Amino acid sequence: MEIILAIVIGVLYAAGVYLLLRRSIVKLILGLIFFSHATNLLVFLAGSLSKVSPPFVQEGQEVAQASVADPLPQALVLTSLVIGFGITAFALVLIYRFYQSSGTVDFDQLKED
Amino acid sequence: MENLLMLPLVLPVLAAIVSLFAKNSLNFRKVSGVFFTLAQFVVAIMILVKVYRDGIQVLQVGSWAAPFGITLVADMFSAIMLFFAGLIGFTVSVYALGMMDERRLKFHFYLLFNILLLGVNGAFITGDVFNLYVWFEVMLISSFVLVTLGGERKQLEGAVKYVTINMVSSMLFLAAAGLLYGKMGTLNMADLAVKLQNTSSSNLVNSSAMLFFIAFGIKAAVFPFFFWLPASYHTPPVAVTALFAGLLTKVGVYAMIRFFTLFFIPLGGIWKELFLVTGGLTMLIGVFTAASQYDIRRILSFHIISQIGYMIMGLGFFTPLGIAGAIYYMGHNIVAKTNTFMVGGMVSKLKGTFELKSIGGLYKTHPYLALLFVVPAFALAGVPPLSGFFGKFILVKAGFDSHHFLVTAISLFVGLITLFSMIKIWNEGFWKKQPEDAEEVITYQEKKLGFAMIFPSVVLALFSIGMGVAVGFFFDLCMTAAHQLLEPSSYIKAVLGN
């Protein structure tokens, strides 16, 4: 499972970087989305995968049963997902306004005036 | 009194809430915006005094013991940075009263301003790597909106670059934090420092360290990663740029100094050399590109970069004097840089443009404005007895003491070119006659500068002078901070107990 996830992360990063380097601003946003998902997966994978029960404490007990998954990477990924979605939404609005005011989605058409 | 550390975070949130409820009254929003930034400044002074008297202050949020919960720590370095953040927050919020247009104020300028300060304050006092990431994001998202606020075409162009590069750097930061957690099993900074000291595989950590270096380097705009800054900083209104120039890049430098003194440099590796090389190149390239510009805001934007180089260089020396110099330089630079942008804004308010070629003669019509420009500009260039001279002096002494002659010589040379480009602004803007053919360029003229614009600039100018005159006092604070940074045992003990 780790191998598959590692390959997926690599592919996502590669696709993200490739798209970031395109001229089109729409592809730039797609690249950023790939980039952020690759990072989230990386954080998740770095927290190590293991076949254990979810990190819940059973009712009536003070501590969890012997082996539970590490909840921290999941919490980290959850937080960064929320932030990532927020920024992506903002970026989408931004490119729409940018398109409205400049009439182009091509970076090469922008010249300093 | 422990809960004092909560206040730099609570006050901006309160400000935002109050400003949201004051839907219809613009005046109320202005007053509350300025009031809350003033309150933050007062709190920052209180924290500085407290840390100065009683040592490192720690607050375990929700009483969760150290490695598990979120920790807020204020050591001397954090307290100094909080102090300057408070000072800049207050002065720029007053400045914005006179400088921002009605439309932007209506779109909750002060709300975003306070949230930005929330992120900056949070980044300065957090003791947790992931928490630092979150505060960075708080700061960045509000800065994204501040950059685009108003929605002019130029602003949107700048914002696209700014958003993209900062998002990439945040992702690298997050990846670094995730990898570090995978290797060490903790994200509390003090706990990490302990575990990294005892780790047998310190080489593994270098991947995280490099990612951190790139992420903070992008935010701080050091040598290979600075291109976004001049591309976007000159687009928003000057009150916003003044705030960004003063604070945002310094948060990157702060994080770099904190991380690399606490974790990575003691582990060995090439970090010191890397900092010296990037520091030197940052100074040189920033100042040369600045010297070739003719737009006030662009000159000043490129200068931000070259000044960052000094701080990185101070970190690269890695002696108490070097770190103290870097901290002193950071404080000086925050004050002086913000002030030059403020004066630049006033010039453009009077002349309607930032282009040096079409302005002139300001010395004749507004001599006090010329004086206001001279103080921060000479401070930046390092003329005694202003703050910049002592910042450079400490760094140069640290450089010679630790036998890094080349980079120190570069820093002296860069000071000279800085003086040259400040004199260029002086000559072109203030001294030469107003060019006659440039009259058409000026479309927007409002000849009066309000009290709200001059007052903050005067405060910051006095501060630049004060930091130079009372250099002993400020240097002592920086030296204390440097000792705390270089011997992290007190920091670790304060956070983790024993």
Coordinates of C-alpha atoms in Angstrom, one line a residue:
Chain A
M1 CA 0.0 0.0 0.0
E2 CA 2.8 2.4 0.9
I3 CA 4.4 1.8 -2.5
I4 CA 1.2 2.6 -4.4
L5 CA 0.6 5.7 -2.4
A6 CA 4.2 6.8 -2.8
I7 CA 3.9 6.4 -6.6
V8 CA 0.6 8.3 -6.6
I9 CA 2.2 11.1 -4.6
G10 CA 5.1 11.3 -7.1
V11 CA 2.8 11.4 -10.1
L12 CA 0.7 14.1 -8.5
Y13 CA 3.7 16.2 -7.7
A14 CA 5.0 15.7 -11.3
A15 CA 1.6 16.7 -12.8
G16 CA 1.4 19.6 -10.4
V17 CA 4.8 21.0 -11.3
Y18 CA 4.2 20.4 -15.0
L19 CA 0.9 22.3 -14.9
L20 CA 2.3 25.1 -12.8
L21 CA 4.9 25.8 -15.5
R22 CA 2.2 26.1 -18.3
R23 CA 1.3 29.5 -19.7
S24 CA -2.4 29.1 -19.1
I25 CA -3.6 30.5 -15.8
V26 CA -6.4 27.8 -15.6
K27 CA -3.8 25.1 -15.7
L28 CA -1.9 27.0 -13.1
I29 CA -4.8 26.6 -10.7
L30 CA -5.1 22.9 -11.6
G31 CA -1.4 22.5 -10.9
L32 CA -1.8 24.1 -7.5
I33 CA -4.7 21.7 -6.7
F34 CA -2.6 18.7 -7.7
F35 CA 0.3 20.1 -5.6
S36 CA -1.8 20.5 -2.5
H37 CA -3.3 17.0 -2.8
A38 CA 0.1 15.5 -3.3
T39 CA 1.3 17.2 -0.1
N40 CA -1.7 16.1 1.9
L41 CA -1.1 12.5 0.8
L42 CA 2.5 12.9 1.7
V43 CA 1.7 14.0 5.2
F44 CA -0.7 11.2 5.6
L45 CA 1.8 8.6 4.4
A46 CA 4.6 10.1 6.5
G47 CA 2.4 9.4 9.6
S48 CA 2.8 5.7 8.6
L49 CA 0.0 3.3 7.6
S50 CA -0.9 0.5 9.9
K51 CA -3.8 -2.0 10.2
V52 CA -5.2 -0.9 13.5
S53 CA -8.5 0.4 14.9
P54 CA -9.5 4.0 14.6
P55 CA -8.3 6.3 17.4
F56 CA -11.5 6.2 19.6
V57 CA -11.7 5.6 23.3
Q58 CA -14.4 3.0 24.1
E59 CA -17.2 4.1 26.3
G60 CA -16.5 3.7 30.0
Q61 CA -12.7 3.6 29.5
E62 CA -10.1 6.1 30.3
V63 CA -7.6 5.2 27.6
A64 CA -7.8 3.6 24.2
Q65 CA -7.3 -0.1 23.6
A66 CA -3.8 -1.3 22.8
S67 CA -3.2 -0.3 19.2
V68 CA -5.0 2.6 17.5
A69 CA -4.0 4.6 14.5
D70 CA -2.0 7.8 15.1
P71 CA -4.7 10.5 15.0
L72 CA -2.3 13.4 14.5
P73 CA -1.5 13.0 10.8
Q74 CA -5.2 12.7 10.1
A75 CA -5.8 15.9 12.1
L76 CA -3.0 17.6 10.2
V77 CA -4.4 16.5 6.8
L78 CA -7.9 17.6 7.8
T79 CA -6.6 21.1 8.7
S80 CA -4.6 21.5 5.6
L81 CA -7.4 20.2 3.4
V82 CA -9.7 22.9 4.8
I83 CA -7.0 25.6 4.3
G84 CA -6.2 24.2 0.8
F85 CA -9.9 24.3 -0.3
G86 CA -10.2 27.9 1.0
I87 CA -7.2 29.1 -0.9
T88 CA -8.2 27.2 -4.0
A89 CA -11.7 28.8 -3.9
F90 CA -10.0 32.2 -3.5
A91 CA -7.7 31.5 -6.4
L92 CA -10.5 30.5 -8.6
V93 CA -12.3 33.8 -7.9
L94 CA -9.1 35.6 -8.5
I95 CA -8.5 34.1 -11.9
Y96 CA -12.1 34.8 -12.9
R97 CA -11.7 38.5 -12.0
F98 CA -8.3 38.5 -13.6
Y99 CA -9.8 37.1 -16.8
Q100 CA -12.6 39.7 -16.6
S101 CA -10.2 42.6 -16.3
S102 CA -7.4 41.5 -18.6
G103 CA -9.4 39.5 -21.1
T104 CA -6.8 36.8 -21.3
V105 CA -5.8 33.6 -19.5
D106 CA -2.4 33.5 -21.1
F107 CA 0.5 34.7 -19.1
D108 CA 2.6 35.6 -22.2
Q109 CA 0.0 38.1 -23.2
L110 CA 0.7 40.1 -20.1
K111 CA 3.2 42.9 -20.6
E112 CA 4.4 45.4 -18.1
D113 CA 3.0 48.8 -19.0
Chain B
M1 CA -0.4 36.6 34.2
E2 CA 0.3 33.6 32.1
N3 CA -2.7 34.3 30.1
L4 CA -1.1 37.5 28.9
L5 CA 0.3 35.4 26.0
M6 CA -3.3 34.8 24.8
L7 CA -3.9 38.5 24.3
P8 CA -2.0 39.1 21.1
L9 CA -4.3 36.5 19.5
V10 CA -7.5 37.4 21.2
L11 CA -7.4 41.1 20.5
P12 CA -7.2 40.9 16.7
V13 CA -10.1 38.4 16.7
L14 CA -12.1 40.8 18.8
A15 CA -11.3 43.6 16.5
A16 CA -12.5 41.5 13.5
I17 CA -15.8 40.7 15.2
V18 CA -16.4 44.2 16.3
S19 CA -15.7 45.4 12.8
L20 CA -18.1 42.9 11.3
F21 CA -20.9 44.0 13.6
A22 CA -20.3 47.7 12.8
K23 CA -22.0 47.2 9.5
N24 CA -23.0 50.7 8.7
S25 CA -20.6 53.0 10.5
L26 CA -17.4 53.5 8.7
N27 CA -16.1 55.8 11.4
F28 CA -16.7 53.2 14.1
R29 CA -14.7 50.7 12.1
K30 CA -11.8 53.1 11.7
V31 CA -11.8 53.9 15.4
S32 CA -12.0 50.3 16.5
G33 CA -9.4 49.2 14.0
V34 CA -6.9 51.7 15.3
F35 CA -7.9 51.1 18.9
F36 CA -7.3 47.4 18.7
T37 CA -3.9 47.8 17.0
L38 CA -3.0 50.2 19.8
A39 CA -4.1 47.7 22.4
Q40 CA -1.9 45.0 20.7
F41 CA 1.0 47.3 20.8
V42 CA 0.5 47.9 24.6
V43 CA 0.1 44.2 25.2
A44 CA 3.3 43.5 23.2
I45 CA 5.2 46.0 25.4
M46 CA 3.8 44.3 28.5
I47 CA 5.0 40.9 27.2
L48 CA 8.4 42.3 26.4
V49 CA 8.7 43.8 29.9
K50 CA 7.5 40.5 31.4
V51 CA 10.0 38.4 29.4
Y52 CA 12.8 40.8 30.2
R53 CA 12.1 40.6 34.0
D54 CA 11.0 36.9 34.4
G55 CA 12.5 35.0 31.5
I56 CA 10.7 32.8 29.0
Q57 CA 6.9 32.8 29.3
V58 CA 5.0 29.7 28.4
L59 CA 1.3 29.1 28.1
Q60 CA 0.0 25.5 27.6
V61 CA -3.3 26.1 25.8
G62 CA -6.2 24.3 27.5
S63 CA -3.7 22.9 30.1
W64 CA -2.6 20.1 27.8
A65 CA 0.9 19.2 28.8
A66 CA 3.7 20.2 26.5
P67 CA 4.4 17.7 23.7
F68 CA 0.6 16.9 23.3
G69 CA -1.1 20.2 23.3
I70 CA -0.5 23.5 21.7
T71 CA 2.1 25.6 23.3
L72 CA 2.5 29.4 23.2
V73 CA 6.0 30.5 24.0
A74 CA 7.5 34.0 24.3
D75 CA 11.2 34.1 24.7
M76 CA 13.2 37.3 24.2
F77 CA 13.3 36.8 20.4
S78 CA 9.5 36.4 20.1
A79 CA 8.9 39.3 22.5
I80 CA 11.1 41.6 20.4
M81 CA 9.3 40.6 17.2
L82 CA 5.9 41.0 18.9
F83 CA 6.9 44.4 19.9
F84 CA 7.8 45.5 16.4
A85 CA 4.7 43.8 15.0
G86 CA 2.7 45.9 17.5
L87 CA 4.5 49.1 16.6
I88 CA 4.1 48.6 12.9
G89 CA 0.5 47.5 13.3
F90 CA -0.4 50.6 15.2
T91 CA 1.5 53.1 13.0
V92 CA 0.3 51.6 9.7
S93 CA -3.3 51.5 10.9
V94 CA -3.1 55.2 11.7
Y95 CA -1.4 55.9 8.4
A96 CA -4.2 54.0 6.6
L97 CA -6.8 56.5 8.0
G98 CA -5.3 59.1 5.8
M99 CA -4.1 57.0 2.9
M100 CA -6.8 54.4 2.1
D101 CA -9.7 55.3 -0.1
E102 CA -13.3 55.0 1.1
R103 CA -14.1 52.1 -1.1
R104 CA -11.4 49.9 0.3
L105 CA -12.2 50.9 3.9
K106 CA -15.8 49.8 3.2
F107 CA -14.6 46.4 2.1
H108 CA -13.3 45.7 5.6
F109 CA -9.8 46.9 5.3
Y110 CA -9.4 47.1 9.1
L111 CA -10.8 43.6 9.6
L112 CA -8.3 42.1 7.2
F113 CA -5.6 44.2 8.7
N114 CA -6.2 42.9 12.1
I115 CA -6.5 39.3 10.9
L116 CA -3.1 39.7 9.2
L117 CA -1.7 40.9 12.5
L118 CA -3.3 37.9 14.2
G119 CA -1.3 35.6 11.9
V120 CA 1.9 37.5 12.4
N121 CA 1.5 37.5 16.2
G122 CA 0.6 33.8 16.2
A123 CA 3.6 32.9 14.1
F124 CA 5.8 34.8 16.6
I125 CA 4.6 33.1 19.8
T126 CA 3.7 29.6 18.7
G127 CA 5.8 26.7 19.9
D128 CA 4.5 24.1 17.5
V129 CA 5.6 23.5 14.0
F130 CA 2.1 22.7 12.6
N131 CA 0.7 25.6 14.5
L132 CA 3.2 27.8 12.8
Y133 CA 1.9 26.5 9.4
V134 CA -1.6 27.5 10.4
W135 CA -0.6 31.0 11.5
F136 CA 1.3 31.4 8.2
E137 CA -1.9 30.5 6.4
V138 CA -3.9 32.9 8.4
M139 CA -1.4 35.6 7.6
L140 CA -1.2 34.7 3.9
I141 CA -4.9 34.4 3.3
S142 CA -5.6 37.9 4.7
S143 CA -2.6 39.2 2.8
F144 CA -4.0 37.7 -0.4
V145 CA -7.2 39.6 0.1
L146 CA -5.3 42.8 1.0
V147 CA -3.3 42.5 -2.1
T148 CA -6.4 42.2 -4.3
L149 CA -8.6 44.6 -2.4
G150 CA -9.9 47.2 -4.8
G151 CA -9.5 44.8 -7.8
E152 CA -7.5 47.0 -10.1
R153 CA -6.0 45.2 -13.1
K154 CA -2.4 45.7 -12.0
Q155 CA -3.3 44.4 -8.5
L156 CA -4.9 41.3 -9.9
E157 CA -1.8 40.6 -12.0
G158 CA 0.4 41.0 -9.0
A159 CA -1.9 38.9 -6.9
V160 CA -1.8 35.9 -9.3
K161 CA 1.9 35.7 -8.9
Y162 CA 1.8 36.4 -5.2
V163 CA -0.9 33.8 -4.5
T164 CA 0.8 31.1 -6.6
I165 CA 4.2 31.4 -5.2
N166 CA 3.0 31.6 -1.6
M167 CA 0.7 28.6 -2.0
V168 CA 3.6 26.6 -3.3
S169 CA 5.8 27.6 -0.4
S170 CA 3.0 26.7 2.0
M171 CA 2.8 23.3 0.5
L172 CA 6.5 22.8 0.8
F173 CA 6.3 23.9 4.5
L174 CA 3.5 21.4 5.1
A175 CA 5.4 18.6 3.4
A176 CA 8.4 19.4 5.5
A177 CA 6.4 19.4 8.7
G178 CA 4.7 16.1 7.7
L179 CA 8.0 14.4 6.9
L180 CA 9.5 15.7 10.2
Y181 CA 6.6 14.2 12.1
G182 CA 7.1 10.9 10.3
K183 CA 10.7 10.8 11.3
M184 CA 10.5 12.2 14.9
G185 CA 6.9 11.5 16.0
T186 CA 6.4 15.0 17.4
L187 CA 5.8 18.5 16.2
N188 CA 6.3 20.5 19.4
M189 CA 9.4 22.6 18.8
A190 CA 11.1 22.0 22.2
D191 CA 10.3 18.3 22.1
L192 CA 11.7 18.1 18.5
A193 CA 14.9 19.9 19.6
V194 CA 15.4 17.3 22.3
K195 CA 14.6 14.3 20.1
L196 CA 16.8 15.7 17.3
Q197 CA 19.8 16.1 19.6
N198 CA 19.5 12.4 20.5
T199 CA 18.7 11.1 17.0
S200 CA 21.2 8.8 15.4
S201 CA 20.0 9.5 11.9
S202 CA 20.4 13.2 11.6
N203 CA 21.0 12.9 7.9
L204 CA 17.4 11.9 7.4
V205 CA 16.3 15.2 8.8
N206 CA 18.1 17.2 6.2
S207 CA 15.3 16.6 3.6
S208 CA 12.9 18.4 6.0
A209 CA 15.5 21.1 6.7
M210 CA 15.9 21.8 3.0
L211 CA 12.2 22.0 2.5
F212 CA 11.9 24.4 5.4
F213 CA 14.7 26.4 4.0
I214 CA 12.9 26.7 0.7
A215 CA 9.5 27.4 2.2
F216 CA 10.8 30.1 4.5
G217 CA 13.2 31.4 1.9
I218 CA 10.3 32.0 -0.5
K219 CA 8.4 33.9 2.2
A220 CA 11.5 35.9 3.3
A221 CA 12.4 36.5 -0.4
V222 CA 16.0 35.3 -0.2
F223 CA 18.3 34.9 -3.2
P224 CA 17.0 32.3 -5.6
F225 CA 13.3 32.7 -4.5
F226 CA 12.7 36.5 -4.5
F227 CA 11.2 37.1 -7.9
W228 CA 7.7 37.2 -6.7
L229 CA 8.2 40.1 -4.3
P230 CA 9.0 43.0 -6.7
A231 CA 6.4 41.6 -9.1
S232 CA 3.6 42.0 -6.6
Y233 CA 4.5 44.4 -3.8
H234 CA 4.3 47.5 -5.8
T235 CA 0.7 46.9 -6.9
P236 CA -1.5 47.4 -3.8
P237 CA -2.1 50.7 -2.1
V238 CA 0.9 52.0 -0.3
A239 CA -0.5 51.5 3.2
V240 CA -0.8 47.7 2.5
T241 CA 2.7 47.6 0.9
A242 CA 4.2 49.4 4.0
L243 CA 2.7 46.7 6.2
F244 CA 3.9 43.9 4.0
A245 CA 7.3 45.3 3.6
G246 CA 7.7 45.8 7.3
L247 CA 6.3 42.5 8.6
L248 CA 5.6 39.7 6.2
T249 CA 9.1 38.9 4.9
K250 CA 10.4 39.2 8.4
V251 CA 8.1 36.5 9.6
G252 CA 9.9 34.2 7.1
V253 CA 13.3 35.3 8.5
Y254 CA 12.0 34.8 12.1
A255 CA 10.9 31.2 11.3
M256 CA 14.2 30.5 9.7
I257 CA 16.2 31.8 12.6
R258 CA 14.0 30.0 15.1
F259 CA 14.1 26.6 13.2
F260 CA 17.7 26.6 12.3
T261 CA 19.1 27.7 15.6
L262 CA 16.8 25.3 17.5
F263 CA 17.0 22.2 15.2
F264 CA 19.1 22.1 12.2
I265 CA 22.4 23.9 12.5
P266 CA 23.5 22.2 15.7
L267 CA 23.1 18.9 13.8
G268 CA 25.8 19.8 11.4
G269 CA 25.7 19.9 7.7
I270 CA 26.3 22.7 5.3
W271 CA 23.7 25.1 6.7
K272 CA 25.9 27.8 7.9
E273 CA 27.7 28.0 4.5
L274 CA 24.4 27.9 2.7
F275 CA 23.2 30.9 4.7
L276 CA 26.3 32.9 4.1
V277 CA 26.2 32.2 0.4
T278 CA 22.5 33.0 0.0
G279 CA 22.8 36.0 2.3
G280 CA 25.6 37.4 0.2
L281 CA 23.9 36.8 -3.1
T282 CA 20.6 38.2 -1.7
M283 CA 22.3 41.4 -0.7
L284 CA 24.1 41.9 -4.0
I285 CA 21.3 41.0 -6.4
G286 CA 18.7 43.0 -4.4
V287 CA 20.7 46.1 -4.3
F288 CA 21.9 46.0 -7.9
T289 CA 18.4 45.6 -9.3
A290 CA 17.2 48.3 -6.9
A291 CA 19.8 50.7 -8.3
S292 CA 18.5 50.2 -11.8
Q293 CA 14.9 51.1 -11.0
Y294 CA 13.1 54.5 -11.4
D295 CA 9.9 53.9 -9.6
I296 CA 10.0 54.6 -5.8
R297 CA 8.0 51.6 -4.9
R298 CA 10.1 49.3 -7.0
I299 CA 13.4 50.7 -5.7
L300 CA 12.1 50.1 -2.1
S301 CA 10.7 46.7 -3.0
F302 CA 14.1 45.5 -4.3
H303 CA 15.7 47.0 -1.2
I304 CA 13.6 44.7 1.0
I305 CA 15.4 41.8 -0.6
S306 CA 18.9 43.2 -0.2
Q307 CA 18.2 43.9 3.5
I308 CA 17.0 40.4 4.1
G309 CA 20.4 39.3 3.1
Y310 CA 22.0 40.9 6.1
M311 CA 19.7 39.0 8.5
I312 CA 20.5 35.7 6.7
M313 CA 24.1 36.5 6.9
G314 CA 23.9 37.1 10.6
L315 CA 22.3 33.7 11.0
G316 CA 25.1 32.2 8.9
F317 CA 27.8 33.5 11.3
F318 CA 26.1 31.6 14.1
T319 CA 27.8 33.4 16.9
P320 CA 26.0 35.2 19.6
L321 CA 27.0 38.5 18.1
G322 CA 25.9 37.4 14.7
I323 CA 22.5 36.4 15.8
A324 CA 22.1 39.5 18.0
G325 CA 23.1 41.5 15.0
A326 CA 20.5 39.8 12.8
I327 CA 17.8 40.4 15.4
Y328 CA 18.8 44.1 15.8
Y329 CA 18.9 44.5 12.1
M330 CA 15.5 43.0 11.7
G331 CA 14.0 45.4 14.2
H332 CA 15.7 48.3 12.6
N333 CA 14.7 47.2 9.1
I334 CA 11.0 46.8 10.1
V335 CA 10.9 50.3 11.3
A336 CA 12.9 52.0 8.6
K337 CA 11.5 50.1 5.7
T338 CA 7.9 50.7 6.7
N339 CA 8.7 54.4 7.1
T340 CA 10.3 54.8 3.7
F341 CA 7.2 53.2 2.1
M342 CA 5.1 55.7 4.1
V343 CA 7.1 58.6 2.9
G344 CA 6.9 57.2 -0.7
G345 CA 3.1 57.1 -0.3
M346 CA 3.0 60.7 0.8
V347 CA 5.1 61.7 -2.2
S348 CA 2.7 60.0 -4.5
K349 CA -0.2 61.6 -2.7
L350 CA 1.3 65.0 -3.4
K351 CA 2.5 64.3 -7.0
G352 CA 0.1 61.6 -8.1
T353 CA 2.8 59.2 -9.3
F354 CA 5.6 57.0 -8.0
E355 CA 7.7 57.6 -11.1
L356 CA 10.9 59.5 -10.1
K357 CA 11.4 61.0 -13.5
S358 CA 8.1 63.0 -13.4
I359 CA 8.4 64.3 -9.8
G360 CA 10.8 66.7 -8.3
G361 CA 11.1 69.9 -6.2
L362 CA 9.6 68.5 -3.1
Y363 CA 12.3 69.9 -0.9
K364 CA 11.3 73.4 -1.9
T365 CA 7.6 72.9 -1.3
H366 CA 7.6 70.3 1.5
P367 CA 10.9 70.6 3.5
Y368 CA 9.5 68.6 6.5
L369 CA 8.7 65.7 4.1
A370 CA 12.2 65.7 2.9
L371 CA 13.4 65.5 6.5
L372 CA 11.0 62.6 7.1
F373 CA 12.5 60.8 4.1
V374 CA 16.1 61.4 5.1
V375 CA 15.8 59.7 8.5
P376 CA 14.7 56.3 7.4
A377 CA 16.7 56.4 4.2
F378 CA 19.9 57.2 6.0
A379 CA 19.0 54.6 8.6
L380 CA 18.7 52.0 5.8
A381 CA 22.0 53.1 4.3
G382 CA 23.7 52.9 7.6
V383 CA 24.6 56.5 8.5
P384 CA 25.4 57.0 12.2
P385 CA 23.9 57.7 14.6
L386 CA 20.8 56.1 13.1
S387 CA 19.7 52.5 13.8
G388 CA 21.1 51.0 10.6
F389 CA 24.6 52.0 11.4
F390 CA 24.7 50.0 14.6
G391 CA 22.9 47.0 12.9
K392 CA 25.6 46.9 10.2
F393 CA 28.3 47.6 12.7
I394 CA 27.3 44.6 14.9
L395 CA 27.0 42.3 11.9
V396 CA 30.4 43.4 10.4
K397 CA 32.1 43.0 13.8
A398 CA 30.5 39.5 14.1
G399 CA 31.7 38.7 10.5
F400 CA 35.3 39.8 11.2
D401 CA 35.3 38.0 14.5
S402 CA 34.3 34.7 12.9
H403 CA 36.7 35.3 9.9
H404 CA 34.0 35.4 7.2
F405 CA 35.7 38.3 5.4
L406 CA 34.3 38.0 1.9
V407 CA 30.6 38.1 2.8
T408 CA 31.3 40.9 5.3
A409 CA 33.0 42.9 2.7
I410 CA 30.0 42.4 0.4
S411 CA 27.7 43.7 3.1
L412 CA 29.8 46.8 3.4
F413 CA 29.8 47.3 -0.3
V414 CA 26.0 46.8 -0.4
G415 CA 25.6 49.5 2.2
L416 CA 27.4 51.9 -0.1
I417 CA 25.0 51.0 -3.1
T418 CA 22.1 51.4 -0.8
L419 CA 23.2 54.9 0.0
F420 CA 23.5 55.5 -3.7
S421 CA 19.9 54.5 -4.4
M422 CA 18.6 56.5 -1.5
I423 CA 20.5 59.5 -2.7
K424 CA 18.9 58.8 -6.1
I425 CA 15.4 59.1 -4.7
W426 CA 16.5 62.2 -2.8
N427 CA 18.0 63.8 -5.9
E428 CA 15.2 62.9 -8.3
G429 CA 12.3 63.4 -5.9
F430 CA 13.3 66.2 -3.6
W431 CA 16.1 68.1 -5.0
K432 CA 15.8 68.5 -8.8
K433 CA 13.3 70.9 -10.2
Q434 CA 9.8 69.7 -11.1
P435 CA 10.1 68.6 -14.7
E436 CA 7.8 70.8 -16.7
D437 CA 6.8 68.3 -19.4
A438 CA 5.6 65.9 -16.7
E439 CA 2.6 68.1 -15.7
E440 CA 0.2 65.9 -17.8
V441 CA 1.1 62.8 -15.9
I442 CA -0.3 64.3 -12.8
T443 CA -4.0 63.6 -12.8
Y444 CA -4.8 63.2 -9.2
Q445 CA -3.7 66.0 -6.9
E446 CA -4.5 66.6 -3.3
K447 CA -1.9 69.0 -1.9
K448 CA -2.5 68.5 1.8
L449 CA -1.1 65.8 3.9
G450 CA -3.2 65.0 6.9
F451 CA -2.0 64.5 10.4
A452 CA -2.9 60.8 10.2
M453 CA -0.2 60.4 7.5
I454 CA 2.5 62.4 9.1
F455 CA 2.1 61.3 12.6
P456 CA 3.0 57.6 12.1
S457 CA 6.0 58.5 10.0
V458 CA 7.2 60.8 12.7
V459 CA 6.8 58.1 15.3
L460 CA 8.8 55.6 13.2
A461 CA 11.5 58.2 12.4
L462 CA 11.9 59.0 16.1
F463 CA 12.1 55.3 16.7
S464 CA 14.9 54.9 14.1
I465 CA 16.8 57.7 15.9
G466 CA 16.0 56.2 19.3
M467 CA 17.3 52.8 18.3
G468 CA 20.5 54.4 17.3
V469 CA 20.9 56.7 20.4
A470 CA 19.8 54.1 22.9
V471 CA 21.7 51.4 21.1
G472 CA 23.0 49.8 24.3
F473 CA 19.6 49.0 25.6
F474 CA 18.3 47.5 22.4
F475 CA 21.6 45.6 21.9
D476 CA 21.3 44.1 25.4
L477 CA 17.8 42.8 24.5
C478 CA 19.1 41.3 21.2
M479 CA 22.1 39.8 23.0
T480 CA 19.8 38.1 25.5
A481 CA 17.6 36.8 22.7
A482 CA 20.7 35.5 20.9
H483 CA 22.0 33.7 24.0
Q484 CA 18.6 32.1 24.4
L485 CA 18.6 31.0 20.8
L486 CA 22.0 29.5 20.9
E487 CA 21.6 27.7 24.1
P488 CA 18.1 26.2 23.6
S489 CA 18.2 24.4 26.9
S490 CA 16.4 27.2 28.7
Y491 CA 13.7 27.3 26.0
I492 CA 13.3 23.5 26.2
K493 CA 13.1 23.6 29.9
A494 CA 10.6 26.3 29.9
V495 CA 8.3 24.4 27.5
L496 CA 8.7 20.8 28.7
G497 CA 9.2 21.4 32.4
N498 CA 12.1 19.1 33.3

